[in-house]
Amino acid sequence: MNGIGVSPGISIGKAYLFKKTEISVSGNILENDEDKQIESEKFKKAVSDSIAGIEAFKLNKSFPTDREEIEILETQIEFLSDPQIESDVLDKINNEFKTAGDAVIEVIAAAAQMLRNIEDEYISARASDIQDIGNRILNHLNNNFSAMNLSGKDNIVIAEDISPSDTITFDITKIAGFATILGGKTSHTAIIAKAKGIPAVVGCGAGLAKIEENDTVIIDGSTGEVIIRPDQNTIKSYIEKQKIFAEVNALLKTLKNISPITTDGHKINLYANISSAVDLGQVFENGGEGVGLLRSELLFMGRTSFPNEEEQFQFYKQVAVNSGNNPVVVRTLDIGGDKHLPYFKIPPETNPFLGYRAIRICLDQKEIFITQLKAILRAGIFGKLKIMFPMICNADEVKQAKGCVQEAMEELTTSGIEFDRNTELGIMIEIPSAALMADILAKEVDFFSIGTNDLCQYTLAVDRMNNKISELYTHFNPGVLRLIYNVTEQAHKHKKHVGLCGEMASDPLATLLLLGMGLDEFSMGAASIPAIKNIIIRNSMSDAREVCRKVMKMENSVTITSYLKEVMR
Ligand code: PEP
Ligand code: MG
């Protein structure tokens, strides 16, 4: 059986089936004001007990001082303290006569569903965070806590999905692996497993339910394989693989503090893409030296109105402080297309990906934009924040966006509020016109970051979500490569920094080619950093340039891919 390998490594162990308590709506209706009063108080107490439970857990000495896990729990406290959740639940109790339990289930389910509908893998995975917070409140309302009783050290936890609060009941030292029915690359199971270095496979589908308690199971967190009841020969061969993995991993771990410099002395910036402050721990754990893309959308999701300047400021400040001296590129709001906010309705469009989205919305609705810009500028004094505008297709948009930054600065100055006057401004190059006119755009900004995810889809006219035509969607198409080449060349001609923050940055086959083009920065999911660094430090820039010269003469992606595979062998 195959799922998505999200935390590499091989585990051979016995299945532990982790089942959550079923949660269902009672349908009971409150009768009078006294009931409403009682249910409202019960809800408030459950919320404060949930927060107290998390705080107590954090203080517990046996708690492994793992930064990510603490940050996950702190984010939960923030969500639990969200006045919007409280007012929505109280509204259901007082105006719809629902019990506290039913009101919580409904409010949380609506918020989670809204996130699931978003076709952005990271953001839709955050639905389980919201659901988890709901479960936490319900557990306190119902006085119901399930604990995991594990024996031995080789338990492979088989579950539908695993949430941060589930991990509170885990003795992590007894877990050898995770396999879940649901989940994607950025689900919590993935984040937690990676943080703990425990192999995990998610999104295995319903077939996983065939596993019985104590069955022998092998999981390969690199390939996504799950083998149920393996024979002796299979076990032997996986023990062998386990040894090799341990050796390679030990080697990659030693790279954490090594600078990504080629053998002939070229320093490359290896940064990470994040969507929340929680992700930061992983960045530095994996030897990342900054954030090349902070997708700010998550801050705007899972709520019923735009976050105000202060809320945004607190978020960016937290990221800036936690990043210390390392740079963080904050991308301004990139909604529209497939990312929608329930409180900001965009009328249906024939081609939403070519429609009213990202910078187009921000330049049209300046108040939303300037509020975000002011929050980032203010937070800039606590770290090294840069601002990046998405979906730029012409120079006028850049000029207008810069005008908005100017306006934001003037408003802050008038109000006597401190901010970083030297914040660098950059743009994403993810529309072919921008890539072709990189020479013109380079004069306007401090840096470029190439968004190959969208650049591929717009250059090749291939929807990045459409599985039927996914074979056409490749960053090794010579047309796409010519655009990246041009952007890099023009950026350098104008002495501007150029990075790449699309998925191509984490593709080991692309590393030498991109190095050879002269890219200054690679930004990717944090877990990919060691493997890419390993390629950078083992090769010279002159070899990379040679690879690039050869590839740029090739006529199709198949030839290019097989040549790059040959080079990497
Ligand atoms: C991109 O388009 O390459 C990119 C990094 O942005 P997103 O995936 O958020 O569209
Ligand atoms: Mg994009």
XYZ file of C-alpha atoms and ligand atoms in Angstrom:
580
model
C 0.000 0.000 0.000
C 1.231 3.497 -0.713
C 0.640 6.864 0.920
C 2.656 10.068 1.036
C 5.997 9.734 2.774
C 6.290 12.862 4.910
C 8.967 12.072 7.454
C 11.760 9.930 6.071
C 13.078 6.727 7.613
C 12.039 3.105 7.920
C 10.147 1.599 10.839
C 9.393 -2.029 11.480
C 7.027 -2.558 14.371
C 3.642 -3.599 15.665
C 0.429 -1.785 14.848
C -1.225 0.296 17.533
C -4.695 1.350 16.380
C -5.462 4.843 17.656
C -9.165 5.652 17.616
C -10.683 8.929 18.664
C -13.926 9.277 20.547
C -16.816 9.904 18.138
C -18.314 13.364 18.373
C -21.926 13.911 17.377
C -24.527 16.641 17.628
C -27.161 15.939 20.326
C -29.858 18.067 18.716
C -31.099 19.099 22.185
C -32.773 22.505 22.336
C -32.475 24.808 25.346
C -35.711 25.793 26.993
C -35.146 29.048 28.829
C -32.766 31.872 29.724
C -31.502 29.957 32.732
C -30.375 27.069 30.435
C -28.677 29.583 28.151
C -26.858 31.058 31.107
C -25.704 27.616 32.285
C -24.533 26.533 28.805
C -22.717 29.834 28.217
C -20.849 29.452 31.500
C -20.050 25.785 30.726
C -18.569 26.850 27.396
C -16.465 29.628 28.922
C -15.178 27.274 31.602
C -14.321 24.600 29.011
C -12.303 27.178 27.060
C -10.422 28.394 30.122
C -9.838 24.781 31.274
C -8.495 23.968 27.806
C -6.070 26.878 27.985
C -5.056 25.937 31.552
C -4.526 22.316 30.414
C -2.158 23.418 27.654
C -0.290 25.804 29.977
C 0.088 23.064 32.598
C 1.333 20.639 29.956
C 3.932 23.131 28.800
C 5.207 23.513 32.346
C 5.358 19.780 32.985
C 8.981 18.808 33.391
C 8.577 15.575 31.439
C 7.503 17.568 28.395
C 10.203 17.368 25.732
C 11.312 20.938 25.155
C 10.538 20.837 21.485
C 10.082 24.283 20.000
C 7.625 23.267 17.292
C 5.346 21.443 19.653
C 5.362 24.351 22.090
C 4.576 26.712 19.235
C 1.725 24.485 18.037
C 0.286 24.601 21.547
C 0.764 28.356 21.790
C -1.069 28.801 18.504
C -3.863 26.692 19.969
C -4.030 29.006 22.974
C -4.303 31.935 20.558
C -7.148 30.240 18.670
C -8.865 29.354 21.944
C -8.695 33.002 22.976
C -10.127 34.169 19.624
C -13.114 36.410 20.455
C -14.737 35.430 17.137
C -15.064 31.760 18.125
C -16.470 32.809 21.489
C -19.033 35.183 20.013
C -20.125 32.655 17.336
C -20.646 29.928 19.954
C -22.468 32.248 22.371
C -24.626 33.454 19.498
C -25.732 29.874 18.794
C -26.474 29.260 22.488
C -28.393 32.497 23.013
C -30.134 32.978 19.685
C -30.487 29.440 18.319
C -31.020 27.712 21.698
C -28.212 25.186 21.066
C -26.352 23.378 23.852
C -22.734 24.433 24.376
C -21.525 21.117 22.880
C -23.667 21.412 19.745
C -22.756 25.084 19.307
C -19.027 24.277 19.504
C -19.377 21.371 17.043
C -21.208 23.578 14.528
C -18.958 26.637 14.774
C -15.790 24.557 14.532
C -17.137 22.380 11.703
C -18.011 25.475 9.636
C -14.571 27.014 10.155
C -12.810 23.711 9.352
C -14.918 23.126 6.236
C -14.115 26.588 4.985
C -10.389 25.790 5.238
C -10.809 22.355 3.628
C -12.455 23.955 0.593
C -9.286 25.874 -0.146
C -7.154 24.105 -2.699
C -3.931 25.107 -1.011
C -2.442 22.045 0.611
C -0.999 23.837 3.592
C -4.051 25.895 4.362
C -6.545 23.054 3.939
C -4.381 20.974 6.297
C -4.974 23.656 8.952
C -8.608 22.464 9.116
C -7.411 19.748 11.471
C -5.961 22.435 13.787
C -9.357 24.102 14.086
C -11.038 20.707 14.525
C -8.513 19.860 17.193
C -9.305 22.995 19.162
C -13.002 22.102 18.985
C -12.264 18.586 20.261
C -10.237 20.007 23.099
C -13.162 22.217 24.213
C -15.601 19.311 23.817
C -13.389 17.030 25.909
C -13.529 19.589 28.698
C -17.283 20.051 28.280
C -17.828 16.284 28.492
C -14.988 15.480 30.876
C -13.729 12.963 28.363
C -10.038 12.265 27.777
C -8.744 9.308 25.840
C -5.177 8.293 26.586
C -2.872 6.129 24.605
C -1.634 3.040 26.407
C 1.508 1.902 24.663
C 3.794 -0.918 25.621
C 7.241 -1.583 24.140
C 9.119 0.844 21.902
C 8.263 -0.364 18.416
C 4.679 0.877 18.121
C 3.507 2.062 14.738
C 0.529 4.286 15.355
C -2.220 3.691 12.818
C -4.851 6.450 12.870
C -7.267 8.370 10.729
C -5.290 11.519 11.469
C -3.273 12.814 14.415
C -3.790 16.200 15.994
C -1.567 18.262 18.297
C -3.733 17.471 21.324
C -3.525 13.742 20.566
C 0.206 14.004 20.983
C -0.306 15.120 24.581
C -1.493 11.589 25.346
C 1.482 9.993 23.541
C 4.652 8.730 25.112
C 6.729 9.632 22.079
C 9.616 7.400 23.206
C 7.416 4.373 22.539
C 6.448 5.359 18.986
C 8.449 4.068 16.032
C 6.234 5.385 13.248
C 2.948 6.873 12.127
C 0.649 5.847 9.284
C -2.587 7.745 8.734
C -5.587 7.399 6.441
C -5.908 11.169 5.920
C -3.445 14.028 5.706
C -1.061 15.657 3.275
C 2.519 16.849 3.268
C 1.740 19.687 5.630
C -0.701 17.963 8.001
C 0.080 17.943 11.698
C 1.033 14.296 11.653
C 3.712 15.326 9.169
C 4.899 18.344 11.183
C 5.022 16.432 14.470
C 6.652 13.326 12.995
C 9.305 15.400 11.234
C 9.949 17.421 14.359
C 10.530 14.216 16.336
C 12.384 12.451 13.541
C 9.819 9.641 13.480
C 9.089 8.028 10.090
C 5.545 8.757 8.866
C 3.307 8.025 5.914
C 0.059 9.984 5.578
C -2.883 9.945 3.172
C -2.810 6.119 2.852
C -6.562 5.976 2.256
C -9.156 3.553 3.589
C -6.941 0.478 2.893
C -5.149 1.250 6.139
C -8.218 0.135 8.068
C -7.299 -3.480 7.115
C -4.509 -3.388 9.682
C -5.298 -5.187 12.922
C -3.938 -4.460 16.380
C -0.412 -5.887 16.822
C 0.008 -6.753 13.118
C 3.624 -6.433 12.011
C 3.923 -3.331 9.836
C 6.772 -1.742 7.881
C 6.569 1.901 6.902
C 8.986 3.737 4.648
C 8.613 7.458 5.296
C 10.719 8.319 2.230
C 8.818 6.370 -0.421
C 5.401 6.297 1.279
C 5.249 2.475 1.339
C 3.260 0.663 4.036
C 3.667 -3.130 4.173
C 1.254 -5.097 6.329
C 2.273 -8.511 7.722
C 5.563 -8.747 5.728
C 7.360 -12.108 5.266
C 10.809 -12.739 6.774
C 12.701 -11.883 3.563
C 10.958 -8.525 3.268
C 11.742 -7.753 6.902
C 15.414 -8.623 6.314
C 15.690 -6.363 3.276
C 14.076 -3.472 5.175
C 16.443 -3.921 8.123
C 19.243 -3.477 5.579
C 17.572 -0.318 4.178
C 17.138 0.957 7.728
C 20.889 0.717 8.297
C 21.709 2.584 5.081
C 19.176 5.294 5.909
C 20.649 5.740 9.379
C 24.124 6.180 7.878
C 22.984 8.757 5.274
C 20.881 10.577 7.827
C 23.733 10.828 10.291
C 25.765 12.377 7.493
C 23.066 14.895 6.497
C 22.583 15.890 10.149
C 26.209 16.948 10.308
C 25.429 19.560 7.645
C 23.158 21.639 9.880
C 25.827 24.172 10.765
C 27.718 23.980 7.487
C 27.293 26.913 5.124
C 25.839 26.157 1.684
C 28.994 27.006 -0.266
C 30.063 25.277 -3.488
C 33.484 23.610 -3.679
C 34.765 26.680 -5.545
C 33.543 29.106 -2.906
C 30.114 30.419 -4.032
C 27.781 31.032 -1.102
C 24.088 30.279 -1.742
C 21.193 31.340 0.514
C 19.147 28.332 1.597
C 15.845 29.527 3.012
C 12.476 28.002 3.837
C 8.855 28.607 2.880
C 6.499 28.956 5.835
C 2.868 29.884 6.523
C 2.913 30.337 10.281
C 5.214 31.060 13.201
C 4.901 27.375 14.132
C 6.888 26.406 11.027
C 9.923 28.431 12.088
C 11.393 25.797 14.413
C 11.808 23.404 11.514
C 13.572 26.041 9.411
C 16.469 26.421 11.823
C 16.495 22.748 12.834
C 17.186 21.892 9.214
C 19.924 24.470 8.856
C 17.836 27.069 7.002
C 19.201 30.619 7.299
C 15.990 32.518 6.809
C 12.550 32.530 5.233
C 12.336 33.135 1.491
C 8.544 33.039 1.444
C 6.089 33.654 4.266
C 2.673 32.979 2.717
C 0.618 35.466 4.729
C -2.751 34.062 3.645
C -3.086 31.708 6.605
C -3.430 34.671 8.932
C -6.522 35.724 6.987
C -8.157 32.277 6.900
C -10.375 30.534 9.453
C -11.974 33.725 10.678
C -14.997 35.846 9.923
C -13.417 39.223 9.240
C -10.085 40.717 8.152
C -7.441 40.706 10.898
C -6.857 44.298 12.003
C -3.471 46.041 11.926
C -2.682 45.144 15.533
C -3.465 41.433 15.084
C -1.332 41.329 11.960
C 1.457 43.280 13.659
C 1.574 40.773 16.542
C 1.863 37.877 14.075
C 4.650 39.427 11.962
C 6.418 40.579 15.116
C 6.403 37.019 16.485
C 7.916 35.748 13.224
C 10.506 38.568 13.188
C 11.532 38.034 16.809
C 11.746 34.251 16.443
C 13.866 34.621 13.307
C 16.458 36.788 15.022
C 18.887 38.185 12.531
C 17.741 35.938 9.711
C 15.778 37.551 6.867
C 12.078 36.822 6.366
C 10.323 37.674 3.102
C 6.664 38.397 3.830
C 4.502 37.980 0.767
C 1.498 40.281 0.803
C -1.981 38.813 0.565
C -2.300 36.326 -2.310
C -6.020 35.527 -2.308
C -8.388 34.919 -5.206
C -7.877 32.069 -7.695
C -8.417 29.087 -5.433
C -7.961 30.883 -2.110
C -11.116 32.535 -0.825
C -12.036 34.322 2.363
C -15.631 33.819 3.577
C -15.861 37.478 4.548
C -14.555 38.812 1.248
C -16.815 37.583 -1.525
C -15.479 37.629 -5.073
C -18.278 37.201 -7.635
C -17.904 33.981 -9.704
C -15.473 34.392 -12.604
C -14.943 32.325 -15.769
C -11.197 32.110 -15.170
C -10.492 32.816 -11.506
C -6.781 32.030 -11.902
C -6.592 34.767 -14.510
C -8.924 36.989 -12.592
C -9.363 39.252 -9.639
C -6.632 38.047 -7.290
C -3.520 38.813 -5.232
C -1.940 42.213 -5.981
C -4.899 43.078 -8.245
C -7.234 42.919 -5.239
C -4.754 44.741 -3.005
C -4.339 47.639 -5.442
C -8.102 47.854 -5.862
C -8.889 47.632 -2.124
C -6.118 49.837 -0.800
C -7.356 49.849 2.773
C -6.806 46.093 3.101
C -3.364 46.440 1.514
C -2.167 49.435 3.500
C -3.292 47.853 6.779
C -1.125 44.817 5.993
C 1.808 46.949 4.852
C 1.703 49.056 8.028
C 1.685 45.915 10.180
C 4.715 44.459 8.354
C 6.621 47.762 8.407
C 6.031 48.109 12.159
C 7.097 44.514 12.856
C 10.243 45.117 10.780
C 11.972 46.844 13.679
C 11.954 43.521 15.594
C 13.864 41.584 12.946
C 14.744 41.583 9.293
C 11.463 41.593 7.367
C 11.209 42.201 3.629
C 8.023 42.762 1.641
C 7.190 40.867 -1.556
C 4.288 41.460 -3.941
C 2.729 38.415 -5.679
C 1.326 38.043 -9.218
C 2.980 41.089 -10.746
C 2.354 41.316 -14.506
C 3.570 44.826 -15.366
C 5.715 47.693 -14.121
C 2.765 49.909 -13.294
C 1.573 47.438 -10.641
C 4.996 47.572 -8.996
C 4.948 51.383 -9.013
C 1.460 51.435 -7.514
C 2.408 48.878 -4.856
C 5.474 50.944 -3.950
C 3.205 54.005 -3.768
C 1.082 52.133 -1.226
C 4.174 51.346 0.853
C 4.974 55.064 0.753
C 1.451 55.895 1.902
C 1.674 53.344 4.708
C 4.977 54.874 5.841
C 3.497 58.384 5.791
C 0.501 57.279 7.870
C 2.802 55.651 10.433
C 5.029 58.723 10.537
C 2.031 61.018 11.067
C 0.846 58.812 13.928
C 4.331 58.801 15.438
C 4.595 55.010 15.202
C 8.020 53.420 14.760
C 8.720 51.253 11.718
C 11.576 49.994 9.537
C 12.208 52.692 6.913
C 14.699 50.503 5.068
C 12.433 47.523 4.414
C 13.491 45.921 1.134
C 10.790 45.518 -1.519
C 10.635 42.662 -3.989
C 8.281 40.916 -6.358
C 7.391 37.376 -7.271
C 8.142 36.467 -10.831
C 5.373 34.004 -11.554
C 3.691 35.428 -14.655
C 5.476 35.016 -18.015
C 5.202 38.734 -18.883
C 7.093 39.594 -15.687
C 9.788 37.020 -16.502
C 10.170 38.430 -20.021
C 10.415 42.031 -18.831
C 12.657 41.266 -15.858
C 15.062 43.960 -17.136
C 12.389 46.629 -16.707
C 11.095 45.323 -13.371
C 14.594 44.938 -11.918
C 14.929 48.739 -11.923
C 11.937 49.024 -9.600
C 12.753 46.561 -6.814
C 15.422 45.222 -4.464
C 14.911 41.539 -5.240
C 13.041 38.922 -7.264
C 11.730 35.556 -6.176
C 10.724 33.191 -8.941
C 7.458 31.367 -8.226
C 7.806 28.345 -10.476
C 4.521 26.809 -9.295
C 2.535 29.529 -11.013
C 5.153 30.355 -13.630
C 4.824 26.779 -14.973
C 1.053 26.886 -14.979
C 0.877 30.206 -16.823
C 3.731 29.522 -19.247
C 2.514 26.058 -20.186
C -1.216 26.848 -19.916
C -1.505 23.842 -17.608
C -3.685 24.101 -14.504
C -1.396 23.135 -11.595
C -4.298 21.309 -9.856
C -5.493 19.250 -12.834
C -4.303 15.621 -12.503
C -5.336 14.714 -16.050
C -2.723 16.953 -17.614
C -0.122 16.783 -14.880
C 2.454 15.241 -17.236
C 2.597 18.518 -19.135
C 3.287 20.386 -15.926
C 7.062 20.290 -15.614
C 9.591 22.934 -14.628
C 12.028 21.269 -17.049
C 10.075 22.487 -20.072
C 12.662 24.510 -22.070
C 10.223 27.423 -22.291
C 10.037 27.654 -18.499
C 13.821 27.270 -18.203
C 14.420 30.113 -20.674
C 12.234 32.387 -18.566
C 14.082 31.495 -15.354
C 17.395 32.026 -17.156
C 16.322 35.449 -18.361
C 15.119 36.528 -14.907
C 18.393 35.476 -13.293
C 20.502 37.151 -15.957
C 18.565 40.430 -15.863
C 18.499 40.522 -12.060
C 22.276 40.240 -11.957
C 22.755 42.785 -14.721
C 20.919 45.208 -12.487
C 22.755 43.978 -9.385
C 19.591 42.627 -7.791
C 19.219 39.504 -5.657
C 17.241 36.652 -7.234
C 15.719 33.662 -5.452
C 13.356 30.856 -6.359
C 10.580 29.833 -3.972
C 8.467 27.426 -6.049
C 8.632 23.649 -5.565
C 11.444 23.487 -8.122
C 13.808 24.760 -5.401
C 13.432 21.458 -3.513
C 13.863 19.229 -6.566
C 17.375 17.716 -6.287
C 17.422 17.178 -10.051
C 17.106 20.935 -10.598
C 19.744 22.094 -8.092
C 22.835 22.094 -10.324
C 20.946 23.602 -13.224
C 19.635 26.456 -11.064
C 23.047 26.992 -9.498
C 24.517 27.173 -12.973
C 21.972 29.805 -13.960
C 23.298 31.878 -11.063
C 20.398 31.784 -8.624
C 21.323 33.493 -5.317
C 18.694 31.882 -3.132
C 16.697 28.635 -2.926
C 13.610 28.685 -0.698
C 11.715 25.453 0.015
C 9.908 23.322 2.577
C 12.338 23.141 5.513
C 12.710 19.348 5.441
C 14.273 19.499 1.963
C 17.072 21.870 2.978
C 19.705 19.265 4.082
C 19.446 17.261 0.855
C 19.748 20.380 -1.341
C 22.621 21.671 0.782
C 24.352 18.336 0.339
C 24.298 18.830 -3.451
C 25.504 22.429 -3.227
C 28.506 21.677 -1.038
C 29.599 18.709 -3.154
C 29.693 20.513 -6.490
C 31.502 23.420 -8.034
C 29.917 26.430 -9.662
C 31.919 25.761 -12.804
C 30.430 22.234 -13.078
C 26.975 23.670 -12.462
C 27.500 26.250 -15.240
C 28.494 23.445 -17.585
C 25.307 21.530 -16.707
C 23.303 24.691 -17.348
C 25.004 25.328 -20.723
C 24.177 21.809 -21.864
C 20.592 21.832 -20.599
C 19.807 25.178 -22.217
C 20.587 23.640 -25.609
C 18.243 20.675 -25.134
C 14.881 20.565 -26.837
C 12.512 18.840 -24.444
C 11.898 18.034 -20.805
C 12.369 14.270 -21.236
C 15.919 14.692 -22.558
C 16.660 17.271 -19.871
C 15.350 15.064 -17.064
C 17.292 11.995 -18.148
C 20.480 14.041 -18.584
C 20.078 15.532 -15.075
C 19.455 12.049 -13.625
C 22.669 10.899 -15.269
C 24.586 13.859 -13.806
C 23.228 13.184 -10.310
C 24.162 9.505 -10.362
C 4.651 29.896 -6.751
O 3.705 30.227 -7.456
O 5.656 29.284 -7.178
C 4.638 30.187 -5.311
C 5.704 29.957 -4.559
O 3.513 30.678 -4.761
P 2.188 29.818 -4.443
O 2.570 28.353 -4.533
O 1.775 30.247 -3.085
O 1.254 30.255 -5.532
Mg 2.173 31.671 -6.810
